[in-house]
Amino acid sequence: MGNKRGRFSGRLGFVAAAAGSAVGLGNIWRFPYETGENGGAAFLLIYLICTIIIGLPVMLGEIAVGRKSQMDAYGSYRNLGNKNWGMVGAFGIICGIMILSFYNVVAGWAFGYFIQIVFDGLLVEGKGNYGNYFNSYVADFWDNLIFSFVFMVLTAFIVIRGIKAGIEMASKVLMPLLFVILITLIVYALTLDNAMEGVKFYLLPDFSAVNASTIYSALGQAFFSLSLGMGALITYGSYLKKKENLFKAAAVVTLADVSVAFLAGLLIFPLVFSQGQEPTAGPGLVFVALPTIFEQMGPLMGRIVGGSFFLLLCFAALTSTISLLEVPVAYLVDERKLKRKKVVFGLAALVFVIGLPSMLSAGAVDFFTNFMHYEGKNKSFLDVISDLFSEVGLVFGGFMLTLFITFKWKTKKMTKELSEGNPGYAKSILKSLVNFSITVLSPIILGVIFVITVLQKFFGVSLF
Ligand code: TRP
């Protein structure tokens, strides 16, 4: 069976694919609005700390588990643990399906914006009030349906092509382009009036705004952004050869992910402040803040630059949706011995259908738009799925991974796996730090945060 599974061509291929998975809407869409809602610089700092002390070690753990077992997420937990541990993998696979169901909807928005800026009159019609434009845009059923359908089809086609030709290729070309356009836009944004107010908000921490919910939002963001907690990196790790240096790979992926998020913030906040908007606007933030500068660039340049930006955002999202889809695909191909092509189409269709209520939850249907009420807010269906699976679910998945390595698989074996392709690892200080995080720091923080989040979000208990 080992021979029939796909493989990355080498470390660069893996790094490109894993960085492609990590860098996505999480960095450019979600990170700025989370930062804006949670007080700015203090959130950025906590997010960075979570990424380094918890995210990176958990990432190493996932990749090591995957490469050791050479199997899908469920198979890895079962193989290195037992059937019961397999349930953790299965839970991750379900999280992946649910996350993809709403992620694809947001990707559809980005895709729609690309089309409307380049081929239609977004920069004319939205003039002066991109907030209204966004609200009516996402409330339109047909726009949502068509664009997220196209997006799902694109994802499926890449995943069908397999590991090397599909996933790896797409990531290698698109990632570098994204950096270039982000930096160009930042340079432009920083020249605008009042831009420095945004930079201050983003970089000068005000700790009075920090509470338990800031911390769990930051941790949830770190997990989501690094694609952790549901077996995506177990799956990608399983396509790696033994000779690759996993620590280096994980470090590069983390760095790429953090850099793009950081740059996205450095672009958005100067814009938001220079336009006198509120940083707390929520999920519409990038869709509202950016079109204004594109408009100011004039009709032709606006189309070119604005179009490129949203196109690249789509590409970043695409290398993430393929990783989300690959997790359940790998499970069905590895465990059930089904044909890749059939599995991909079947799952893509299923995920699309599960995503329908999310599609209708940004104003199209009131029942889904005001689906629940907690944390003092009305939550849409999309919000609820996102909270449940991409905040609570991933943190839980990460927590279980640390327990799995600590009590079942054992750090010794993890160290052995991480030493393949990196002979000095076992004796390095890094090893001690990673093991301390996996056995003590991460399980405690993740466990506590998980419990607090669940109580606070869904049972209305306010502890802080
Ligand atoms: N990390 C991606 C982003 O930031 C989203 C993503 C892709 C993801 N694969 C994942 C999130 C797996 C959690 C788990 O946009």
PDB file of N, CA, C and O in Angstrom, residues 111-183:
ATOM      1  N   PHE A 111     -13.596  35.314  -4.220  1.00  0.00           N
ATOM      2  CA  PHE A 111     -13.637  35.043  -5.644  1.00  0.00           C
ATOM      3  C   PHE A 111     -14.625  35.997  -6.327  1.00  0.00           C
ATOM      4  O   PHE A 111     -14.331  36.590  -7.376  1.00  0.00           O
ATOM      5  N   GLY A 112     -15.774  36.174  -5.714  1.00  0.00           N
ATOM      6  CA  GLY A 112     -16.768  37.106  -6.246  1.00  0.00           C
ATOM      7  C   GLY A 112     -16.209  38.524  -6.321  1.00  0.00           C
ATOM      8  O   GLY A 112     -16.414  39.228  -7.306  1.00  0.00           O
ATOM      9  N   TYR A 113     -15.479  38.940  -5.286  1.00  0.00           N
ATOM     10  CA  TYR A 113     -14.890  40.276  -5.293  1.00  0.00           C
ATOM     11  C   TYR A 113     -13.892  40.425  -6.440  1.00  0.00           C
ATOM     12  O   TYR A 113     -13.823  41.466  -7.081  1.00  0.00           O
ATOM     13  N   PHE A 114     -13.116  39.385  -6.644  1.00  0.00           N
ATOM     14  CA  PHE A 114     -12.168  39.419  -7.761  1.00  0.00           C
ATOM     15  C   PHE A 114     -12.916  39.668  -9.079  1.00  0.00           C
ATOM     16  O   PHE A 114     -12.597  40.593  -9.836  1.00  0.00           O
ATOM     17  N   ILE A 115     -13.934  38.866  -9.313  1.00  0.00           N
ATOM     18  CA  ILE A 115     -14.685  39.004 -10.567  1.00  0.00           C
ATOM     19  C   ILE A 115     -15.330  40.388 -10.680  1.00  0.00           C
ATOM     20  O   ILE A 115     -15.257  41.047 -11.710  1.00  0.00           O
ATOM     21  N   GLN A 116     -15.946  40.824  -9.590  1.00  0.00           N
ATOM     22  CA  GLN A 116     -16.687  42.080  -9.655  1.00  0.00           C
ATOM     23  C   GLN A 116     -15.772  43.298  -9.789  1.00  0.00           C
ATOM     24  O   GLN A 116     -16.167  44.316 -10.343  1.00  0.00           O
ATOM     25  N   ILE A 117     -14.569  43.198  -9.233  1.00  0.00           N
ATOM     26  CA  ILE A 117     -13.652  44.336  -9.376  1.00  0.00           C
ATOM     27  C   ILE A 117     -13.112  44.403 -10.804  1.00  0.00           C
ATOM     28  O   ILE A 117     -13.074  45.456 -11.425  1.00  0.00           O
ATOM     29  N   VAL A 118     -12.732  43.246 -11.337  1.00  0.00           N
ATOM     30  CA  VAL A 118     -12.089  43.256 -12.642  1.00  0.00           C
ATOM     31  C   VAL A 118     -13.097  43.406 -13.779  1.00  0.00           C
ATOM     32  O   VAL A 118     -12.908  44.201 -14.690  1.00  0.00           O
ATOM     33  N   PHE A 119     -14.166  42.640 -13.709  1.00  0.00           N
ATOM     34  CA  PHE A 119     -15.079  42.592 -14.860  1.00  0.00           C
ATOM     35  C   PHE A 119     -16.380  43.346 -14.653  1.00  0.00           C
ATOM     36  O   PHE A 119     -17.222  43.402 -15.530  1.00  0.00           O
ATOM     37  N   ASP A 120     -16.553  43.875 -13.449  1.00  0.00           N
ATOM     38  CA  ASP A 120     -17.830  44.521 -13.190  1.00  0.00           C
ATOM     39  C   ASP A 120     -17.574  45.813 -12.416  1.00  0.00           C
ATOM     40  O   ASP A 120     -16.435  46.197 -12.215  1.00  0.00           O
ATOM     41  N   GLY A 121     -18.596  46.444 -11.967  1.00  0.00           N
ATOM     42  CA  GLY A 121     -18.404  47.785 -11.428  1.00  0.00           C
ATOM     43  C   GLY A 121     -18.296  47.916  -9.924  1.00  0.00           C
ATOM     44  O   GLY A 121     -18.760  48.906  -9.367  1.00  0.00           O
ATOM     45  N   LEU A 122     -17.667  46.960  -9.238  1.00  0.00           N
ATOM     46  CA  LEU A 122     -17.623  47.066  -7.778  1.00  0.00           C
ATOM     47  C   LEU A 122     -17.078  48.409  -7.311  1.00  0.00           C
ATOM     48  O   LEU A 122     -17.617  49.032  -6.400  1.00  0.00           O
ATOM     49  N   LEU A 123     -15.998  48.853  -7.954  1.00  0.00           N
ATOM     50  CA  LEU A 123     -15.347  50.078  -7.493  1.00  0.00           C
ATOM     51  C   LEU A 123     -16.150  51.337  -7.860  1.00  0.00           C
ATOM     52  O   LEU A 123     -15.838  52.430  -7.410  1.00  0.00           O
ATOM     53  N   VAL A 124     -17.178  51.156  -8.677  1.00  0.00           N
ATOM     54  CA  VAL A 124     -18.058  52.287  -8.992  1.00  0.00           C
ATOM     55  C   VAL A 124     -19.320  52.224  -8.122  1.00  0.00           C
ATOM     56  O   VAL A 124     -19.670  53.165  -7.427  1.00  0.00           O
ATOM     57  N   GLU A 125     -19.926  51.037  -8.136  1.00  0.00           N
ATOM     58  CA  GLU A 125     -21.180  50.880  -7.382  1.00  0.00           C
ATOM     59  C   GLU A 125     -20.999  51.018  -5.879  1.00  0.00           C
ATOM     60  O   GLU A 125     -21.874  51.497  -5.173  1.00  0.00           O
ATOM     61  N   GLY A 126     -19.861  50.518  -5.386  1.00  0.00           N
ATOM     62  CA  GLY A 126     -19.663  50.535  -3.940  1.00  0.00           C
ATOM     63  C   GLY A 126     -19.180  51.883  -3.437  1.00  0.00           C
ATOM     64  O   GLY A 126     -19.127  52.124  -2.235  1.00  0.00           O
ATOM     65  N   LYS A 127     -18.806  52.750  -4.356  1.00  0.00           N
ATOM     66  CA  LYS A 127     -18.181  54.039  -4.033  1.00  0.00           C
ATOM     67  C   LYS A 127     -18.777  54.706  -2.794  1.00  0.00           C
ATOM     68  O   LYS A 127     -19.984  54.867  -2.696  1.00  0.00           O
ATOM     69  N   GLY A 128     -17.879  55.060  -1.887  1.00  0.00           N
ATOM     70  CA  GLY A 128     -18.349  55.799  -0.727  1.00  0.00           C
ATOM     71  C   GLY A 128     -18.949  54.939   0.371  1.00  0.00           C
ATOM     72  O   GLY A 128     -18.997  55.333   1.517  1.00  0.00           O
ATOM     73  N   ASN A 129     -19.434  53.765   0.019  1.00  0.00           N
ATOM     74  CA  ASN A 129     -19.963  52.919   1.077  1.00  0.00           C
ATOM     75  C   ASN A 129     -19.768  51.434   0.810  1.00  0.00           C
ATOM     76  O   ASN A 129     -20.686  50.710   0.450  1.00  0.00           O
ATOM     77  N   TYR A 130     -18.527  51.025   0.993  1.00  0.00           N
ATOM     78  CA  TYR A 130     -18.226  49.621   0.737  1.00  0.00           C
ATOM     79  C   TYR A 130     -18.808  48.691   1.797  1.00  0.00           C
ATOM     80  O   TYR A 130     -18.934  47.510   1.589  1.00  0.00           O
ATOM     81  N   GLY A 131     -19.144  49.290   2.948  1.00  0.00           N
ATOM     82  CA  GLY A 131     -19.804  48.490   3.988  1.00  0.00           C
ATOM     83  C   GLY A 131     -21.159  47.994   3.510  1.00  0.00           C
ATOM     84  O   GLY A 131     -21.470  46.812   3.588  1.00  0.00           O
ATOM     85  N   ASN A 132     -21.946  48.912   2.983  1.00  0.00           N
ATOM     86  CA  ASN A 132     -23.254  48.507   2.449  1.00  0.00           C
ATOM     87  C   ASN A 132     -23.105  47.533   1.302  1.00  0.00           C
ATOM     88  O   ASN A 132     -23.865  46.576   1.174  1.00  0.00           O
ATOM     89  N   TYR A 133     -22.122  47.826   0.463  1.00  0.00           N
ATOM     90  CA  TYR A 133     -21.908  46.952  -0.691  1.00  0.00           C
ATOM     91  C   TYR A 133     -21.646  45.520  -0.224  1.00  0.00           C
ATOM     92  O   TYR A 133     -22.240  44.561  -0.720  1.00  0.00           O
ATOM     93  N   PHE A 134     -20.753  45.409   0.759  1.00  0.00           N
ATOM     94  CA  PHE A 134     -20.415  44.076   1.276  1.00  0.00           C
ATOM     95  C   PHE A 134     -21.648  43.387   1.842  1.00  0.00           C
ATOM     96  O   PHE A 134     -21.928  42.225   1.539  1.00  0.00           O
ATOM     97  N   ASN A 135     -22.401  44.134   2.682  1.00  0.00           N
ATOM     98  CA  ASN A 135     -23.568  43.507   3.303  1.00  0.00           C
ATOM     99  C   ASN A 135     -24.576  43.007   2.284  1.00  0.00           C
ATOM    100  O   ASN A 135     -25.132  41.918   2.431  1.00  0.00           O
ATOM    101  N   SER A 136     -24.786  43.783   1.241  1.00  0.00           N
ATOM    102  CA  SER A 136     -25.778  43.289   0.294  1.00  0.00           C
ATOM    103  C   SER A 136     -25.168  42.212  -0.600  1.00  0.00           C
ATOM    104  O   SER A 136     -25.856  41.287  -1.027  1.00  0.00           O
ATOM    105  N   TYR A 137     -23.853  42.306  -0.805  1.00  0.00           N
ATOM    106  CA  TYR A 137     -23.203  41.274  -1.603  1.00  0.00           C
ATOM    107  C   TYR A 137     -23.330  39.888  -0.960  1.00  0.00           C
ATOM    108  O   TYR A 137     -23.733  38.922  -1.599  1.00  0.00           O
ATOM    109  N   VAL A 138     -22.981  39.795   0.325  1.00  0.00           N
ATOM    110  CA  VAL A 138     -23.001  38.475   0.970  1.00  0.00           C
ATOM    111  C   VAL A 138     -24.414  37.975   1.255  1.00  0.00           C
ATOM    112  O   VAL A 138     -24.613  36.799   1.553  1.00  0.00           O
ATOM    113  N   ALA A 139     -25.371  38.907   1.178  1.00  0.00           N
ATOM    114  CA  ALA A 139     -26.752  38.478   1.404  1.00  0.00           C
ATOM    115  C   ALA A 139     -27.390  37.931   0.123  1.00  0.00           C
ATOM    116  O   ALA A 139     -28.494  37.407   0.147  1.00  0.00           O
ATOM    117  N   ASP A 140     -26.662  38.049  -0.978  1.00  0.00           N
ATOM    118  CA  ASP A 140     -27.231  37.604  -2.256  1.00  0.00           C
ATOM    119  C   ASP A 140     -27.022  36.105  -2.448  1.00  0.00           C
ATOM    120  O   ASP A 140     -25.896  35.619  -2.540  1.00  0.00           O
ATOM    121  N   PHE A 141     -28.098  35.392  -2.530  1.00  0.00           N
ATOM    122  CA  PHE A 141     -28.011  33.935  -2.588  1.00  0.00           C
ATOM    123  C   PHE A 141     -27.260  33.434  -3.819  1.00  0.00           C
ATOM    124  O   PHE A 141     -26.381  32.579  -3.734  1.00  0.00           O
ATOM    125  N   TRP A 142     -27.588  33.989  -4.984  1.00  0.00           N
ATOM    126  CA  TRP A 142     -27.003  33.440  -6.218  1.00  0.00           C
ATOM    127  C   TRP A 142     -25.517  33.694  -6.325  1.00  0.00           C
ATOM    128  O   TRP A 142     -24.754  32.824  -6.754  1.00  0.00           O
ATOM    129  N   ASP A 143     -25.086  34.895  -5.940  1.00  0.00           N
ATOM    130  CA  ASP A 143     -23.650  35.171  -5.954  1.00  0.00           C
ATOM    131  C   ASP A 143     -22.908  34.167  -5.097  1.00  0.00           C
ATOM    132  O   ASP A 143     -21.914  33.571  -5.499  1.00  0.00           O
ATOM    133  N   ASN A 144     -23.425  33.989  -3.870  1.00  0.00           N
ATOM    134  CA  ASN A 144     -22.803  33.032  -2.959  1.00  0.00           C
ATOM    135  C   ASN A 144     -22.749  31.651  -3.568  1.00  0.00           C
ATOM    136  O   ASN A 144     -21.723  30.972  -3.550  1.00  0.00           O
ATOM    137  N   LEU A 145     -23.873  31.246  -4.091  1.00  0.00           N
ATOM    138  CA  LEU A 145     -23.989  29.874  -4.581  1.00  0.00           C
ATOM    139  C   LEU A 145     -23.024  29.618  -5.732  1.00  0.00           C
ATOM    140  O   LEU A 145     -22.265  28.646  -5.732  1.00  0.00           O
ATOM    141  N   ILE A 146     -23.030  30.530  -6.696  1.00  0.00           N
ATOM    142  CA  ILE A 146     -22.220  30.294  -7.894  1.00  0.00           C
ATOM    143  C   ILE A 146     -20.735  30.331  -7.566  1.00  0.00           C
ATOM    144  O   ILE A 146     -19.975  29.434  -7.920  1.00  0.00           O
ATOM    145  N   PHE A 147     -20.303  31.372  -6.848  1.00  0.00           N
ATOM    146  CA  PHE A 147     -18.876  31.504  -6.609  1.00  0.00           C
ATOM    147  C   PHE A 147     -18.342  30.417  -5.682  1.00  0.00           C
ATOM    148  O   PHE A 147     -17.245  29.911  -5.882  1.00  0.00           O
ATOM    149  N   SER A 148     -19.114  30.036  -4.680  1.00  0.00           N
ATOM    150  CA  SER A 148     -18.554  28.978  -3.834  1.00  0.00           C
ATOM    151  C   SER A 148     -18.624  27.624  -4.538  1.00  0.00           C
ATOM    152  O   SER A 148     -17.791  26.756  -4.291  1.00  0.00           O
ATOM    153  N   PHE A 149     -19.571  27.490  -5.451  1.00  0.00           N
ATOM    154  CA  PHE A 149     -19.598  26.250  -6.238  1.00  0.00           C
ATOM    155  C   PHE A 149     -18.340  26.141  -7.105  1.00  0.00           C
ATOM    156  O   PHE A 149     -17.656  25.115  -7.104  1.00  0.00           O
ATOM    157  N   VAL A 150     -18.043  27.234  -7.800  1.00  0.00           N
ATOM    158  CA  VAL A 150     -16.843  27.226  -8.643  1.00  0.00           C
ATOM    159  C   VAL A 150     -15.608  26.937  -7.801  1.00  0.00           C
ATOM    160  O   VAL A 150     -14.726  26.157  -8.182  1.00  0.00           O
ATOM    161  N   PHE A 151     -15.568  27.541  -6.630  1.00  0.00           N
ATOM    162  CA  PHE A 151     -14.397  27.347  -5.781  1.00  0.00           C
ATOM    163  C   PHE A 151     -14.236  25.894  -5.358  1.00  0.00           C
ATOM    164  O   PHE A 151     -13.138  25.340  -5.343  1.00  0.00           O
ATOM    165  N   MET A 152     -15.351  25.274  -5.039  1.00  0.00           N
ATOM    166  CA  MET A 152     -15.287  23.874  -4.625  1.00  0.00           C
ATOM    167  C   MET A 152     -14.835  22.979  -5.779  1.00  0.00           C
ATOM    168  O   MET A 152     -14.058  22.051  -5.591  1.00  0.00           O
ATOM    169  N   VAL A 153     -15.298  23.318  -6.974  1.00  0.00           N
ATOM    170  CA  VAL A 153     -14.897  22.527  -8.144  1.00  0.00           C
ATOM    171  C   VAL A 153     -13.388  22.658  -8.390  1.00  0.00           C
ATOM    172  O   VAL A 153     -12.688  21.672  -8.626  1.00  0.00           O
ATOM    173  N   LEU A 154     -12.872  23.894  -8.283  1.00  0.00           N
ATOM    174  CA  LEU A 154     -11.428  24.097  -8.454  1.00  0.00           C
ATOM    175  C   LEU A 154     -10.645  23.277  -7.434  1.00  0.00           C
ATOM    176  O   LEU A 154      -9.652  22.622  -7.764  1.00  0.00           O
ATOM    177  N   THR A 155     -11.098  23.335  -6.184  1.00  0.00           N
ATOM    178  CA  THR A 155     -10.432  22.576  -5.125  1.00  0.00           C
ATOM    179  C   THR A 155     -10.403  21.101  -5.483  1.00  0.00           C
ATOM    180  O   THR A 155      -9.361  20.443  -5.398  1.00  0.00           O
ATOM    181  N   ALA A 156     -11.549  20.595  -5.908  1.00  0.00           N
ATOM    182  CA  ALA A 156     -11.646  19.168  -6.216  1.00  0.00           C
ATOM    183  C   ALA A 156     -10.681  18.799  -7.343  1.00  0.00           C
ATOM    184  O   ALA A 156      -9.985  17.776  -7.263  1.00  0.00           O
ATOM    185  N   PHE A 157     -10.587  19.653  -8.367  1.00  0.00           N
ATOM    186  CA  PHE A 157      -9.707  19.307  -9.481  1.00  0.00           C
ATOM    187  C   PHE A 157      -8.248  19.213  -9.061  1.00  0.00           C
ATOM    188  O   PHE A 157      -7.521  18.334  -9.503  1.00  0.00           O
ATOM    189  N   ILE A 158      -7.833  20.129  -8.212  1.00  0.00           N
ATOM    190  CA  ILE A 158      -6.436  20.067  -7.761  1.00  0.00           C
ATOM    191  C   ILE A 158      -6.207  18.826  -6.906  1.00  0.00           C
ATOM    192  O   ILE A 158      -5.199  18.136  -7.052  1.00  0.00           O
ATOM    193  N   VAL A 159      -7.145  18.541  -6.028  1.00  0.00           N
ATOM    194  CA  VAL A 159      -6.946  17.395  -5.133  1.00  0.00           C
ATOM    195  C   VAL A 159      -6.933  16.083  -5.932  1.00  0.00           C
ATOM    196  O   VAL A 159      -6.176  15.165  -5.623  1.00  0.00           O
ATOM    197  N   ILE A 160      -7.730  16.023  -6.987  1.00  0.00           N
ATOM    198  CA  ILE A 160      -7.722  14.820  -7.821  1.00  0.00           C
ATOM    199  C   ILE A 160      -6.351  14.589  -8.446  1.00  0.00           C
ATOM    200  O   ILE A 160      -5.888  13.470  -8.562  1.00  0.00           O
ATOM    201  N   ARG A 161      -5.693  15.668  -8.835  1.00  0.00           N
ATOM    202  CA  ARG A 161      -4.386  15.501  -9.482  1.00  0.00           C
ATOM    203  C   ARG A 161      -3.350  14.923  -8.529  1.00  0.00           C
ATOM    204  O   ARG A 161      -2.276  14.513  -8.953  1.00  0.00           O
ATOM    205  N   GLY A 162      -3.655  14.929  -7.236  1.00  0.00           N
ATOM    206  CA  GLY A 162      -2.784  14.241  -6.294  1.00  0.00           C
ATOM    207  C   GLY A 162      -1.750  15.150  -5.674  1.00  0.00           C
ATOM    208  O   GLY A 162      -1.829  16.367  -5.762  1.00  0.00           O
ATOM    209  N   ILE A 163      -0.784  14.520  -5.039  1.00  0.00           N
ATOM    210  CA  ILE A 163       0.123  15.261  -4.169  1.00  0.00           C
ATOM    211  C   ILE A 163       1.092  16.127  -4.947  1.00  0.00           C
ATOM    212  O   ILE A 163       1.131  17.345  -4.783  1.00  0.00           O
ATOM    213  N   LYS A 164       1.874  15.521  -5.818  1.00  0.00           N
ATOM    214  CA  LYS A 164       2.960  16.264  -6.438  1.00  0.00           C
ATOM    215  C   LYS A 164       2.442  17.225  -7.506  1.00  0.00           C
ATOM    216  O   LYS A 164       2.737  18.400  -7.499  1.00  0.00           O
ATOM    217  N   ALA A 165       1.670  16.694  -8.426  1.00  0.00           N
ATOM    218  CA  ALA A 165       1.248  17.504  -9.568  1.00  0.00           C
ATOM    219  C   ALA A 165       0.202  18.534  -9.181  1.00  0.00           C
ATOM    220  O   ALA A 165       0.131  19.608  -9.779  1.00  0.00           O
ATOM    221  N   GLY A 166      -0.606  18.238  -8.177  1.00  0.00           N
ATOM    222  CA  GLY A 166      -1.676  19.163  -7.824  1.00  0.00           C
ATOM    223  C   GLY A 166      -1.284  20.081  -6.690  1.00  0.00           C
ATOM    224  O   GLY A 166      -0.989  21.263  -6.880  1.00  0.00           O
ATOM    225  N   ILE A 167      -1.261  19.498  -5.508  1.00  0.00           N
ATOM    226  CA  ILE A 167      -1.094  20.287  -4.297  1.00  0.00           C
ATOM    227  C   ILE A 167       0.236  21.027  -4.269  1.00  0.00           C
ATOM    228  O   ILE A 167       0.311  22.218  -4.001  1.00  0.00           O
ATOM    229  N   GLU A 168       1.303  20.306  -4.619  1.00  0.00           N
ATOM    230  CA  GLU A 168       2.625  20.895  -4.518  1.00  0.00           C
ATOM    231  C   GLU A 168       2.838  22.006  -5.548  1.00  0.00           C
ATOM    232  O   GLU A 168       3.284  23.106  -5.229  1.00  0.00           O
ATOM    233  N   MET A 169       2.465  21.722  -6.770  1.00  0.00           N
ATOM    234  CA  MET A 169       2.641  22.686  -7.853  1.00  0.00           C
ATOM    235  C   MET A 169       1.910  23.999  -7.566  1.00  0.00           C
ATOM    236  O   MET A 169       2.473  25.083  -7.713  1.00  0.00           O
ATOM    237  N   ALA A 170       0.641  23.849  -7.197  1.00  0.00           N
ATOM    238  CA  ALA A 170      -0.176  25.038  -6.970  1.00  0.00           C
ATOM    239  C   ALA A 170       0.477  25.926  -5.917  1.00  0.00           C
ATOM    240  O   ALA A 170       0.554  27.154  -6.069  1.00  0.00           O
ATOM    241  N   SER A 171       0.985  25.320  -4.860  1.00  0.00           N
ATOM    242  CA  SER A 171       1.531  26.114  -3.759  1.00  0.00           C
ATOM    243  C   SER A 171       2.839  26.803  -4.132  1.00  0.00           C
ATOM    244  O   SER A 171       3.077  27.948  -3.763  1.00  0.00           O
ATOM    245  N   LYS A 172       3.693  26.089  -4.865  1.00  0.00           N
ATOM    246  CA  LYS A 172       5.019  26.632  -5.162  1.00  0.00           C
ATOM    247  C   LYS A 172       4.958  27.915  -5.973  1.00  0.00           C
ATOM    248  O   LYS A 172       5.762  28.806  -5.815  1.00  0.00           O
ATOM    249  N   VAL A 173       4.018  27.994  -6.868  1.00  0.00           N
ATOM    250  CA  VAL A 173       3.932  29.157  -7.736  1.00  0.00           C
ATOM    251  C   VAL A 173       3.254  30.324  -7.028  1.00  0.00           C
ATOM    252  O   VAL A 173       3.661  31.486  -7.151  1.00  0.00           O
ATOM    253  N   LEU A 174       2.213  29.996  -6.272  1.00  0.00           N
ATOM    254  CA  LEU A 174       1.340  31.069  -5.803  1.00  0.00           C
ATOM    255  C   LEU A 174       1.826  31.778  -4.548  1.00  0.00           C
ATOM    256  O   LEU A 174       1.599  32.969  -4.368  1.00  0.00           O
ATOM    257  N   MET A 175       2.504  31.029  -3.677  1.00  0.00           N
ATOM    258  CA  MET A 175       2.921  31.637  -2.415  1.00  0.00           C
ATOM    259  C   MET A 175       3.817  32.865  -2.594  1.00  0.00           C
ATOM    260  O   MET A 175       3.566  33.902  -1.985  1.00  0.00           O
ATOM    261  N   PRO A 176       4.865  32.772  -3.408  1.00  0.00           N
ATOM    262  CA  PRO A 176       5.760  33.931  -3.531  1.00  0.00           C
ATOM    263  C   PRO A 176       5.051  35.165  -4.084  1.00  0.00           C
ATOM    264  O   PRO A 176       5.310  36.287  -3.638  1.00  0.00           O
ATOM    265  N   LEU A 177       4.146  34.965  -5.010  1.00  0.00           N
ATOM    266  CA  LEU A 177       3.414  36.092  -5.578  1.00  0.00           C
ATOM    267  C   LEU A 177       2.646  36.870  -4.526  1.00  0.00           C
ATOM    268  O   LEU A 177       2.547  38.095  -4.556  1.00  0.00           O
ATOM    269  N   LEU A 178       2.107  36.132  -3.580  1.00  0.00           N
ATOM    270  CA  LEU A 178       1.297  36.746  -2.541  1.00  0.00           C
ATOM    271  C   LEU A 178       2.120  37.741  -1.720  1.00  0.00           C
ATOM    272  O   LEU A 178       1.668  38.852  -1.421  1.00  0.00           O
ATOM    273  N   PHE A 179       3.344  37.341  -1.392  1.00  0.00           N
ATOM    274  CA  PHE A 179       4.223  38.229  -0.634  1.00  0.00           C
ATOM    275  C   PHE A 179       4.450  39.537  -1.373  1.00  0.00           C
ATOM    276  O   PHE A 179       4.366  40.619  -0.811  1.00  0.00           O
ATOM    277  N   VAL A 180       4.723  39.407  -2.663  1.00  0.00           N
ATOM    278  CA  VAL A 180       5.044  40.598  -3.454  1.00  0.00           C
ATOM    279  C   VAL A 180       3.879  41.585  -3.439  1.00  0.00           C
ATOM    280  O   VAL A 180       4.067  42.781  -3.160  1.00  0.00           O
ATOM    281  N   ILE A 181       2.698  41.108  -3.685  1.00  0.00           N
ATOM    282  CA  ILE A 181       1.579  42.058  -3.765  1.00  0.00           C
ATOM    283  C   ILE A 181       1.249  42.652  -2.397  1.00  0.00           C
ATOM    284  O   ILE A 181       0.940  43.838  -2.275  1.00  0.00           O
ATOM    285  N   LEU A 182       1.384  41.855  -1.352  1.00  0.00           N
ATOM    286  CA  LEU A 182       1.122  42.391  -0.014  1.00  0.00           C
ATOM    287  C   LEU A 182       2.063  43.540   0.295  1.00  0.00           C
ATOM    288  O   LEU A 182       1.641  44.602   0.761  1.00  0.00           O
ATOM    289  N   ILE A 183       3.333  43.324   0.028  1.00  0.00           N
ATOM    290  CA  ILE A 183       4.312  44.354   0.377  1.00  0.00           C
ATOM    291  C   ILE A 183       4.088  45.615  -0.444  1.00  0.00           C
ATOM    292  O   ILE A 183       4.130  46.732   0.077  1.00  0.00           O
TER     293      ILE A 183
END
